[in-house]
Tab-separated table of C-alpha atoms in Angstrom:
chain	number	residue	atom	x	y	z
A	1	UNK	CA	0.000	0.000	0.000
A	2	UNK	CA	3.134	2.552	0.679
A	3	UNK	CA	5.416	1.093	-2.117
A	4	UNK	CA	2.244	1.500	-4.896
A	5	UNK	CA	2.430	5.416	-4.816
A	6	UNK	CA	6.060	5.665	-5.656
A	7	UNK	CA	5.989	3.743	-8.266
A	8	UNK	CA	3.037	5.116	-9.905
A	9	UNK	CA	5.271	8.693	-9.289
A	10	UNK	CA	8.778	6.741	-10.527
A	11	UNK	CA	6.959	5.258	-13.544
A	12	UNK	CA	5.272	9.094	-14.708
A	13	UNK	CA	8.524	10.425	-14.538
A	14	UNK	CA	10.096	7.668	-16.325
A	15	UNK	CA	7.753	7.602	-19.140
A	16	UNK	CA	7.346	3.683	-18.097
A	17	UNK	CA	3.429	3.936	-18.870
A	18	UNK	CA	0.732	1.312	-20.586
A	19	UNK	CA	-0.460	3.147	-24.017
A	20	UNK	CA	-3.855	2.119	-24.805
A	21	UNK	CA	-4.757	0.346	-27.939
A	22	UNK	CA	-7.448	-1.871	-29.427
A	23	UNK	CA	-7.149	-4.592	-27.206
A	24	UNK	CA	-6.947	-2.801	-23.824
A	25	UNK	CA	-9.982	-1.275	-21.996
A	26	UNK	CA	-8.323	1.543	-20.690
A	27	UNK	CA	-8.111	5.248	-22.532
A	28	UNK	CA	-5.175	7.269	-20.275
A	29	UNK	CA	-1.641	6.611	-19.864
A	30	UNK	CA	-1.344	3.589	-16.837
A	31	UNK	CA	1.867	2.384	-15.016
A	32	UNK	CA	1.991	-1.143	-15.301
A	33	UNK	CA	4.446	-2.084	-12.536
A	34	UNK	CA	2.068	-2.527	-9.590
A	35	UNK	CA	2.865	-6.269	-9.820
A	36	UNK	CA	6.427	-5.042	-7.887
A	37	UNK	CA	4.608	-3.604	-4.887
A	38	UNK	CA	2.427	-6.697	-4.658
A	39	UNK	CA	5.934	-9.312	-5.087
A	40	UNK	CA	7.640	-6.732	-2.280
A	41	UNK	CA	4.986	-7.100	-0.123
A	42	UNK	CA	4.257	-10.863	-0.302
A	43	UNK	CA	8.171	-11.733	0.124
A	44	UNK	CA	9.088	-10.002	2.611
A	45	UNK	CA	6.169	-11.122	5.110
A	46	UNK	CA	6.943	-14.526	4.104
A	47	UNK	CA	10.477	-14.782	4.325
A	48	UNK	CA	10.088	-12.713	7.967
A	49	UNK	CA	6.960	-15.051	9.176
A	50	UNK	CA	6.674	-18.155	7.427
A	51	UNK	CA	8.294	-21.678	7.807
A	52	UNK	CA	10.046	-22.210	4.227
A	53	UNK	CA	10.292	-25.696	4.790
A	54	UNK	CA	7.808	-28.192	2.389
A	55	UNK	CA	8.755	-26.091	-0.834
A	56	UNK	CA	8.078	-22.775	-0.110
A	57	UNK	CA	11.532	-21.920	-0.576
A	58	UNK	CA	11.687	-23.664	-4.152
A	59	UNK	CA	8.095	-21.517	-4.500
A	60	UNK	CA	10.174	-18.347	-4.039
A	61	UNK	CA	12.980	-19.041	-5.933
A	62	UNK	CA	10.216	-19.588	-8.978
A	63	UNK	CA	8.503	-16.270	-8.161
A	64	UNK	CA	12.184	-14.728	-8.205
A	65	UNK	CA	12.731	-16.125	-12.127
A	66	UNK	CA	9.109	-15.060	-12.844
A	67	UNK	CA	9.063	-11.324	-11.619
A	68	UNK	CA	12.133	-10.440	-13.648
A	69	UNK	CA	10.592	-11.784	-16.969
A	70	UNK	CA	7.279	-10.194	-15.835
A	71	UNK	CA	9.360	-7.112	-15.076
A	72	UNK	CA	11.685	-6.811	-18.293
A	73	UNK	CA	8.101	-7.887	-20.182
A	74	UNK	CA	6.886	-4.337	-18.474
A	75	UNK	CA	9.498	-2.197	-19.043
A	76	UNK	CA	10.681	-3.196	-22.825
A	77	UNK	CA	8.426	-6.210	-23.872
A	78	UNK	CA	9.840	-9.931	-24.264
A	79	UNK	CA	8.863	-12.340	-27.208
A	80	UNK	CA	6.418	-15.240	-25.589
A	81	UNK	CA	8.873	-17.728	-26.319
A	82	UNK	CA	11.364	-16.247	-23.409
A	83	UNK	CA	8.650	-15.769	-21.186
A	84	UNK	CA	7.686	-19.911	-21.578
A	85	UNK	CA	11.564	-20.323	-20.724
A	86	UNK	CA	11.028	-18.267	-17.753
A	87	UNK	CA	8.163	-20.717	-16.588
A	88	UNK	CA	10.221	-23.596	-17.672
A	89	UNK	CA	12.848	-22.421	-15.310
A	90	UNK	CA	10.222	-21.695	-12.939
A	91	UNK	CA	7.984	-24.674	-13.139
A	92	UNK	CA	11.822	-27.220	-12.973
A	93	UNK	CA	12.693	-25.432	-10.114
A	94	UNK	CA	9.773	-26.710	-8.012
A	95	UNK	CA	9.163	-29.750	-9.444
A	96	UNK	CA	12.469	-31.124	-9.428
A	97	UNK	CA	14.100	-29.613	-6.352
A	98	UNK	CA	10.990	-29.481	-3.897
A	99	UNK	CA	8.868	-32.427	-5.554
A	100	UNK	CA	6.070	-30.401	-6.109
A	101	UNK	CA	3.834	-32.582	-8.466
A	102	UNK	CA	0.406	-34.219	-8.703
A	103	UNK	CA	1.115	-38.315	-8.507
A	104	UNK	CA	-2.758	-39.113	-8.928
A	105	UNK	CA	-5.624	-38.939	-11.291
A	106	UNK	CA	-7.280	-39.941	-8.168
A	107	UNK	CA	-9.837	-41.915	-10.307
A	108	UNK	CA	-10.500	-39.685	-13.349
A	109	UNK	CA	-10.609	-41.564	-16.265
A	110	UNK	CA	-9.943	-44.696	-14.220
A	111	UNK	CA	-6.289	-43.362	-13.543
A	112	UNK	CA	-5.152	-43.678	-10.117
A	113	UNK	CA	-1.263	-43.537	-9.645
A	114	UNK	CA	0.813	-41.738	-12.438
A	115	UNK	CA	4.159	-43.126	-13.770
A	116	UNK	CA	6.912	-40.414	-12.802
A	117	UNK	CA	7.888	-38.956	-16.617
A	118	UNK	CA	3.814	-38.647	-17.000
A	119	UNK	CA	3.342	-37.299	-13.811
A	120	UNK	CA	6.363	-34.324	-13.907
A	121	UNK	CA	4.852	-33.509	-17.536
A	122	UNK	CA	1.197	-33.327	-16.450
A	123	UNK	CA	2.638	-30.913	-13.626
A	124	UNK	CA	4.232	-29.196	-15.936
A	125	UNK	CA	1.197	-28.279	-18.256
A	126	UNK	CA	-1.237	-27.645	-14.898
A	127	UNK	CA	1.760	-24.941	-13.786
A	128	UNK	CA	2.158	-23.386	-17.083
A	129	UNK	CA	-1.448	-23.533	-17.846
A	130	UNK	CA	-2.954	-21.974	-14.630
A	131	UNK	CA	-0.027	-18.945	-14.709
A	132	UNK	CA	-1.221	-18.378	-17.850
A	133	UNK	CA	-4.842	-18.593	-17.168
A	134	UNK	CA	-4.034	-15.284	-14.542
A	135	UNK	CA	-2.020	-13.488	-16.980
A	136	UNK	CA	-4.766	-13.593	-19.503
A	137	UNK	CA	-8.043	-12.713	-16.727
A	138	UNK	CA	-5.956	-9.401	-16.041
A	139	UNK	CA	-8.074	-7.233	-18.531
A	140	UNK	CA	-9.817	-4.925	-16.522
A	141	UNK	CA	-9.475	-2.470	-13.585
A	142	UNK	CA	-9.178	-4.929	-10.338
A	143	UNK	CA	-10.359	-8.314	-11.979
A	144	UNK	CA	-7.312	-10.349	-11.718
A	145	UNK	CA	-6.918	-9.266	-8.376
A	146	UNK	CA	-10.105	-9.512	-6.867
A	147	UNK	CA	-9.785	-13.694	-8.546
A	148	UNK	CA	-6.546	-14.307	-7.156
A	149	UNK	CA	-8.055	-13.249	-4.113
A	150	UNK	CA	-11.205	-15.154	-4.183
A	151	UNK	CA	-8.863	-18.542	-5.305
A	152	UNK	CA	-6.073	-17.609	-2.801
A	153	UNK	CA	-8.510	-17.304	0.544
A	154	UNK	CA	-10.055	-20.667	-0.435
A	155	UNK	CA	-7.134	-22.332	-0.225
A	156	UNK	CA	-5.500	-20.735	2.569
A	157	UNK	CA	-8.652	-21.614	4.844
A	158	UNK	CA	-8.520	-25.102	3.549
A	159	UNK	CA	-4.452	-25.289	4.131
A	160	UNK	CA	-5.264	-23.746	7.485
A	161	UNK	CA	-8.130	-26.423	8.743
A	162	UNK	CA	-6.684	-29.340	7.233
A	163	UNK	CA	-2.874	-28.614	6.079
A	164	UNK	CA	-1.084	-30.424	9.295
A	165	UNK	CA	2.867	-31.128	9.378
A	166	UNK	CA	2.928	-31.263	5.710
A	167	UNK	CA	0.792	-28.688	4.179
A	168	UNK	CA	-0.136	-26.458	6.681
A	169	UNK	CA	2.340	-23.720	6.459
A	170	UNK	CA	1.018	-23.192	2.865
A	171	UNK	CA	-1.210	-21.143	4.628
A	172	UNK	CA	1.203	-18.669	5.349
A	173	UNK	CA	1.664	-18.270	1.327
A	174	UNK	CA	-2.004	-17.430	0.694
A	175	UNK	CA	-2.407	-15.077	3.455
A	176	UNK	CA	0.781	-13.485	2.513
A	177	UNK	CA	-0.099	-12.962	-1.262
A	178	UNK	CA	-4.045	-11.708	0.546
A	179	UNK	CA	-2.124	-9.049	2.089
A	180	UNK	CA	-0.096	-8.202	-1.042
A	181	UNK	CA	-2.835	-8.191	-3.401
A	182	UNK	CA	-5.427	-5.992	-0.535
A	183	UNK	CA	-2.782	-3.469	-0.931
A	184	UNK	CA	-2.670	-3.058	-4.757
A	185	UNK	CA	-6.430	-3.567	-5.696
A	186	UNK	CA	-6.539	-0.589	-3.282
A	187	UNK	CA	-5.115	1.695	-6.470
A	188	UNK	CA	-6.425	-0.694	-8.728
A	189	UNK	CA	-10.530	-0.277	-9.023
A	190	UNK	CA	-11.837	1.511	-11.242
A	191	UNK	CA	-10.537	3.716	-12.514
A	192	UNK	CA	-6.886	2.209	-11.899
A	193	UNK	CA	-3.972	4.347	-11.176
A	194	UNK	CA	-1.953	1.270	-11.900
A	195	UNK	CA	-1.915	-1.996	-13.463
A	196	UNK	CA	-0.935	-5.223	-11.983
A	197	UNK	CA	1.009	-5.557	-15.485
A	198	UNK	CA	2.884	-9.595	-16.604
A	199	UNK	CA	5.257	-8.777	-13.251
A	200	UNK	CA	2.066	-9.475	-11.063
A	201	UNK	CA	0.284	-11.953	-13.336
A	202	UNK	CA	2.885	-14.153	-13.837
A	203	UNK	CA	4.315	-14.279	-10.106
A	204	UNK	CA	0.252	-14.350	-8.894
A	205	UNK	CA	0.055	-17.438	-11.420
A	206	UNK	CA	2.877	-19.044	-10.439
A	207	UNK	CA	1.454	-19.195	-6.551
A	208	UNK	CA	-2.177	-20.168	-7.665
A	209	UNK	CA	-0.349	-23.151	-9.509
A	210	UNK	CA	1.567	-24.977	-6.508
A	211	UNK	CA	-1.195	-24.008	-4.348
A	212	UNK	CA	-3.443	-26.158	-6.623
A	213	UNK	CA	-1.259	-28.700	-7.115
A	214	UNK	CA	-0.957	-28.768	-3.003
A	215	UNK	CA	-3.985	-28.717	-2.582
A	216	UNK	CA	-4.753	-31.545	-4.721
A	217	UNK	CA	-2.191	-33.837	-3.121
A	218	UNK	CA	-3.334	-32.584	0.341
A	219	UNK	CA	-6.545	-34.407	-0.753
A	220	UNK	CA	-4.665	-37.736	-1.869
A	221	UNK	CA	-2.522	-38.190	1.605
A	222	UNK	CA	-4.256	-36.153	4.048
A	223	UNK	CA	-7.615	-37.209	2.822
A	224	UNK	CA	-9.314	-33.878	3.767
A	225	UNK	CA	-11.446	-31.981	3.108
A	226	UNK	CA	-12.289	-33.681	0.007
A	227	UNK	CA	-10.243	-36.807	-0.389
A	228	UNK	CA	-10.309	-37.788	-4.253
A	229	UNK	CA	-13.028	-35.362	-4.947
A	230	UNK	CA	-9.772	-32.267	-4.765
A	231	UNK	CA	-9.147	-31.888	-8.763
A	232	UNK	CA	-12.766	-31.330	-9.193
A	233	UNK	CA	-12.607	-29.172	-6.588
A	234	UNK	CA	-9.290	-27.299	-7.539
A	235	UNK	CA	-11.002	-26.984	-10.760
A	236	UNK	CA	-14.195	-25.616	-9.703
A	237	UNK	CA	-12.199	-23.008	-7.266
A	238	UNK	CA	-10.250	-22.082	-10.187
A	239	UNK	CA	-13.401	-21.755	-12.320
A	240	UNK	CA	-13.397	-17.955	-14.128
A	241	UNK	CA	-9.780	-18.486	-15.219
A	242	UNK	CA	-9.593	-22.090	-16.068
A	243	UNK	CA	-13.142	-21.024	-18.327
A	244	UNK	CA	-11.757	-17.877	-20.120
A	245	UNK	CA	-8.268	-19.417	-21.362
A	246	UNK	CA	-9.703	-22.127	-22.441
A	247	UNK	CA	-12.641	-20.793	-23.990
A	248	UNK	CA	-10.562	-18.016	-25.895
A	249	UNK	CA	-8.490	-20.898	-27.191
A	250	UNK	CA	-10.868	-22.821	-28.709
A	251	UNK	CA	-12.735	-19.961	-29.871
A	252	UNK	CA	-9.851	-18.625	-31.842
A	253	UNK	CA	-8.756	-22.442	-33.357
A	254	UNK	CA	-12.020	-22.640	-34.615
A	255	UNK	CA	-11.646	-19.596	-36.166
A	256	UNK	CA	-8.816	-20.429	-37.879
A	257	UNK	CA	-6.143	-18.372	-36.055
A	258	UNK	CA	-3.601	-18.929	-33.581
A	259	UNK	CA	-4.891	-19.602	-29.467
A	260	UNK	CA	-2.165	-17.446	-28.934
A	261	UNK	CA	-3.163	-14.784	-31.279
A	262	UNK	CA	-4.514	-11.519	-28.841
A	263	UNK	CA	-8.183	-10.217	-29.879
A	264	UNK	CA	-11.030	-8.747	-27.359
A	265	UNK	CA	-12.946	-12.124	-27.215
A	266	UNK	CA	-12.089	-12.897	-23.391
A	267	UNK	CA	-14.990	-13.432	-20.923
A	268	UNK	CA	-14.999	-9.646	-19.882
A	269	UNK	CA	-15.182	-8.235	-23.247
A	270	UNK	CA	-18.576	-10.210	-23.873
A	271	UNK	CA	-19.591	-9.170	-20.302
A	272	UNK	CA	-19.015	-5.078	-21.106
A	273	UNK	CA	-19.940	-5.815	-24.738
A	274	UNK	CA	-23.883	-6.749	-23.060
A	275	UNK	CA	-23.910	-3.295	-21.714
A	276	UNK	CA	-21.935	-3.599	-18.319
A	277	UNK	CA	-19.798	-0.816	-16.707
A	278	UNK	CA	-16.305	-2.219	-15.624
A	279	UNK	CA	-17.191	-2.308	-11.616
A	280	UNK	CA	-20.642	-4.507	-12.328
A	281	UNK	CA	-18.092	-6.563	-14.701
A	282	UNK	CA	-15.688	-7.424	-12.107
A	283	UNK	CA	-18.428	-7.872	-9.720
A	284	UNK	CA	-20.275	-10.188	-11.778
A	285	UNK	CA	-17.146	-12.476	-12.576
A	286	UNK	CA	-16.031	-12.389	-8.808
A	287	UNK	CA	-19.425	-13.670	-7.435
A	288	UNK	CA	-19.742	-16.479	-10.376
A	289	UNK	CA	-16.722	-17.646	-9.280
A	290	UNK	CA	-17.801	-18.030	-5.748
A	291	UNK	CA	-21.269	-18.989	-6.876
A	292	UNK	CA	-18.986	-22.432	-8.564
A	293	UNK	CA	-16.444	-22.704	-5.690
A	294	UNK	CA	-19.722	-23.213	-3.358
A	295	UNK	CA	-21.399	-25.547	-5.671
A	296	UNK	CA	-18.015	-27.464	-5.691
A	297	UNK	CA	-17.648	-27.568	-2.128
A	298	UNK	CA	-21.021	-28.368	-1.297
A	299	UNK	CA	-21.475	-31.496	-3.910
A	300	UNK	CA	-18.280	-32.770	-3.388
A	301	UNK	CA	-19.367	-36.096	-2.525
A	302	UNK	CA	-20.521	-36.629	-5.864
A	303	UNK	CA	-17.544	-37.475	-7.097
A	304	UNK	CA	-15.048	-36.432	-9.642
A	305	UNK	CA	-16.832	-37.618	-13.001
A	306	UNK	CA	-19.691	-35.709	-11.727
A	307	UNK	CA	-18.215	-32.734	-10.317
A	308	UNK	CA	-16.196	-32.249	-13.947
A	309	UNK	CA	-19.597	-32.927	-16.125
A	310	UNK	CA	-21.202	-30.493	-14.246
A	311	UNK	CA	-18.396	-27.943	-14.658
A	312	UNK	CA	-18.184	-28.884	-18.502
A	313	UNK	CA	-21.746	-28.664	-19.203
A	314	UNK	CA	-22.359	-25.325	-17.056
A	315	UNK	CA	-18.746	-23.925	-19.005
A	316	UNK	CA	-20.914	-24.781	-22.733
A	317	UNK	CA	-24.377	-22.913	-21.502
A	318	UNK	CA	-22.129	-19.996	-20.614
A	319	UNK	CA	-20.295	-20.111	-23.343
A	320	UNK	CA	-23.360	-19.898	-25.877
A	321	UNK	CA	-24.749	-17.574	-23.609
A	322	UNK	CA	-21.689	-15.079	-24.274
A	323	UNK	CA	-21.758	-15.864	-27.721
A	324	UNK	CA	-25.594	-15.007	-28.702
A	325	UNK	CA	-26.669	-12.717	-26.040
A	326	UNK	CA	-26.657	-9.053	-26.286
A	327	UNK	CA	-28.174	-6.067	-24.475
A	328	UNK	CA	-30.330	-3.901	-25.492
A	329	UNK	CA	-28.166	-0.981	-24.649
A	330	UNK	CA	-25.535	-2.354	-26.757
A	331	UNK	CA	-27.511	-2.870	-29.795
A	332	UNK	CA	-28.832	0.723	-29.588
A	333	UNK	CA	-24.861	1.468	-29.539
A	334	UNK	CA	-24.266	-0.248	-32.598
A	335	UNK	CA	-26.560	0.932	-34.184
A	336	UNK	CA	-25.944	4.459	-33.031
């Protein structure tokens, strides 16, 4: 919260500002370097409070590699090919040195126990794939924050009921990254002074992705809260993300183009594109993603198989629904 109005000040005088253009949302001149206030903050109340032990150190040493890509991506732009060896370097450093992997299907598909090379490279795509996920959500004034937020405090009071001698000082991570992120979304409503910017998203990514992956495996030896119900829930916790990415991928395959290829077809484009303001956007996407978390929770005991048709089935009405609907006050703009 004291570091955010510096560097909005440092990055005026420095000319280090976000230029709008057809893809982004906003229309002034934005620092995009709050994602350094929100890395300062969560590191050093970590490294001064929490036990490192279990990986967290490995998790820091990943969020060190990840906020100087995210940073030099700020200040000068990097192609996307470095940034994937960033979270290759990232993504090695936790698997290999602190073990952090999921072992189990935990009966999805029939798959119980993975073999090793399967199981690093299936870690390796859930890591990549849910940092990305964060980095792409961050489209408008306070919405990545406000999910990271909503994902992080799940896990943290999950972590902190049922964590023990081998998970439990995970909680110290999420409440750490709470207090980091509380701090920046408090310049970052609408209408933003700052952006969060790939220095945030990436590191915020990174942190969603072991604490997923944690709190899967928390599920397979602790056997709480959920026992082998977890990847349905980590996937229903991690709904709005998990949803947009790969929604905006298929969209654009199907269209012929590259998933990588930016447009304005994410979930909060169709959202304002109905009519909404940015505030009622955010809003809107915040409480459907705790909306899913409680379903989740609640219907655990169905099972996996059920848990993930549900999910799928919900994630194709909503998708239609963004795809046909439109407000009235948008039509009148169009054709205006």
């Amino acid at each position: 919260m004291f570091a955010v109005p510096s560097i909005i000040y440092i990055a005026h005088l420095k000319n280090m500002l976000d230029t709008p253009n057809v893809r982004t949302v906003h229309e002034s001149l934005t620092p995009r370097l709050g994602g350094v206030a929100v890395f300062a903050g969560f590191m050093s109340a970590l490294t001064i409070f929490a036990d490192l032990s279990n990986g967290i150190q490995q998790l820091l040493a990943g969020c060190i590699v990840l906020f100087f890509v995210g940073l030099k991506d700020d200040l000068v732009s990097i192609s996307v090919s470095k940034k994937f060896v960033g979270q290759l370097l990232a993504t090695g450093i936790v698997m290999i040195m602190a073990d952090v992997r999921l072992t189990s299907f935990q009966g999805i598909l029939g798959i119980h126990e993975l073999p090793v090379g399967i199981s690093y490279a299936f870690t390796f795509l859930v890591i990549v794939g849910i940092t990305n996920a964060i980095n792409l959500i961050d489209g408008l004034d306070g919405l990545a924050g406000s999910i990271v937020l909503i994902i992080v405090s799940t896990f943290g009071y999950y972590f902190m009921r049922y964590g023990g001698a081998s998970y439990g000082n995970y909680v110290f991570v999420s409440v750490c990254l709470i207090g980091g992120m509380l701090g920046f979304l408090r310049y970052n409503f609408h209408r933003a002074t700052i952006f969060m910017g790939d220095t945030g998203s990436l590191v915020c990514g990174f942190i969603v992705s072991v604490l997923t992956i944690q709190f899967i495996e928390m599920g397979l030896k602790v056997g709480q809260p959920f026992g082998s119900s977890a990847p349905s829930v980590a996937a229903g916790i991690l709904f709005v993300p998990l949803f947009d990415t790969l929604r905006v991928f298929i969209v654009r395959m199907m269209a012929g183009r590259s998933p990588f290829a930016p447009d304005k077809n994410h979930v909060h484009h169709r959202i304002l594109a109905m009519g909404f303001q940015q505030i009622s956007t955010v809003m809107l996407l915040g409480l459907l993603n705790l909306v899913v978390i409680l379903f989740v929770i609640n219907f655990a005991d169905l099972g996996n198989t059920v848990l993930i048709g549900a999910l799928v089935g919900f994630s194709l009405l909503l998708s239609v629904f963004l795809g046909v609907y439109r407000s009235r006050s948008a039509e009148q703009r169009v054709a205006s």
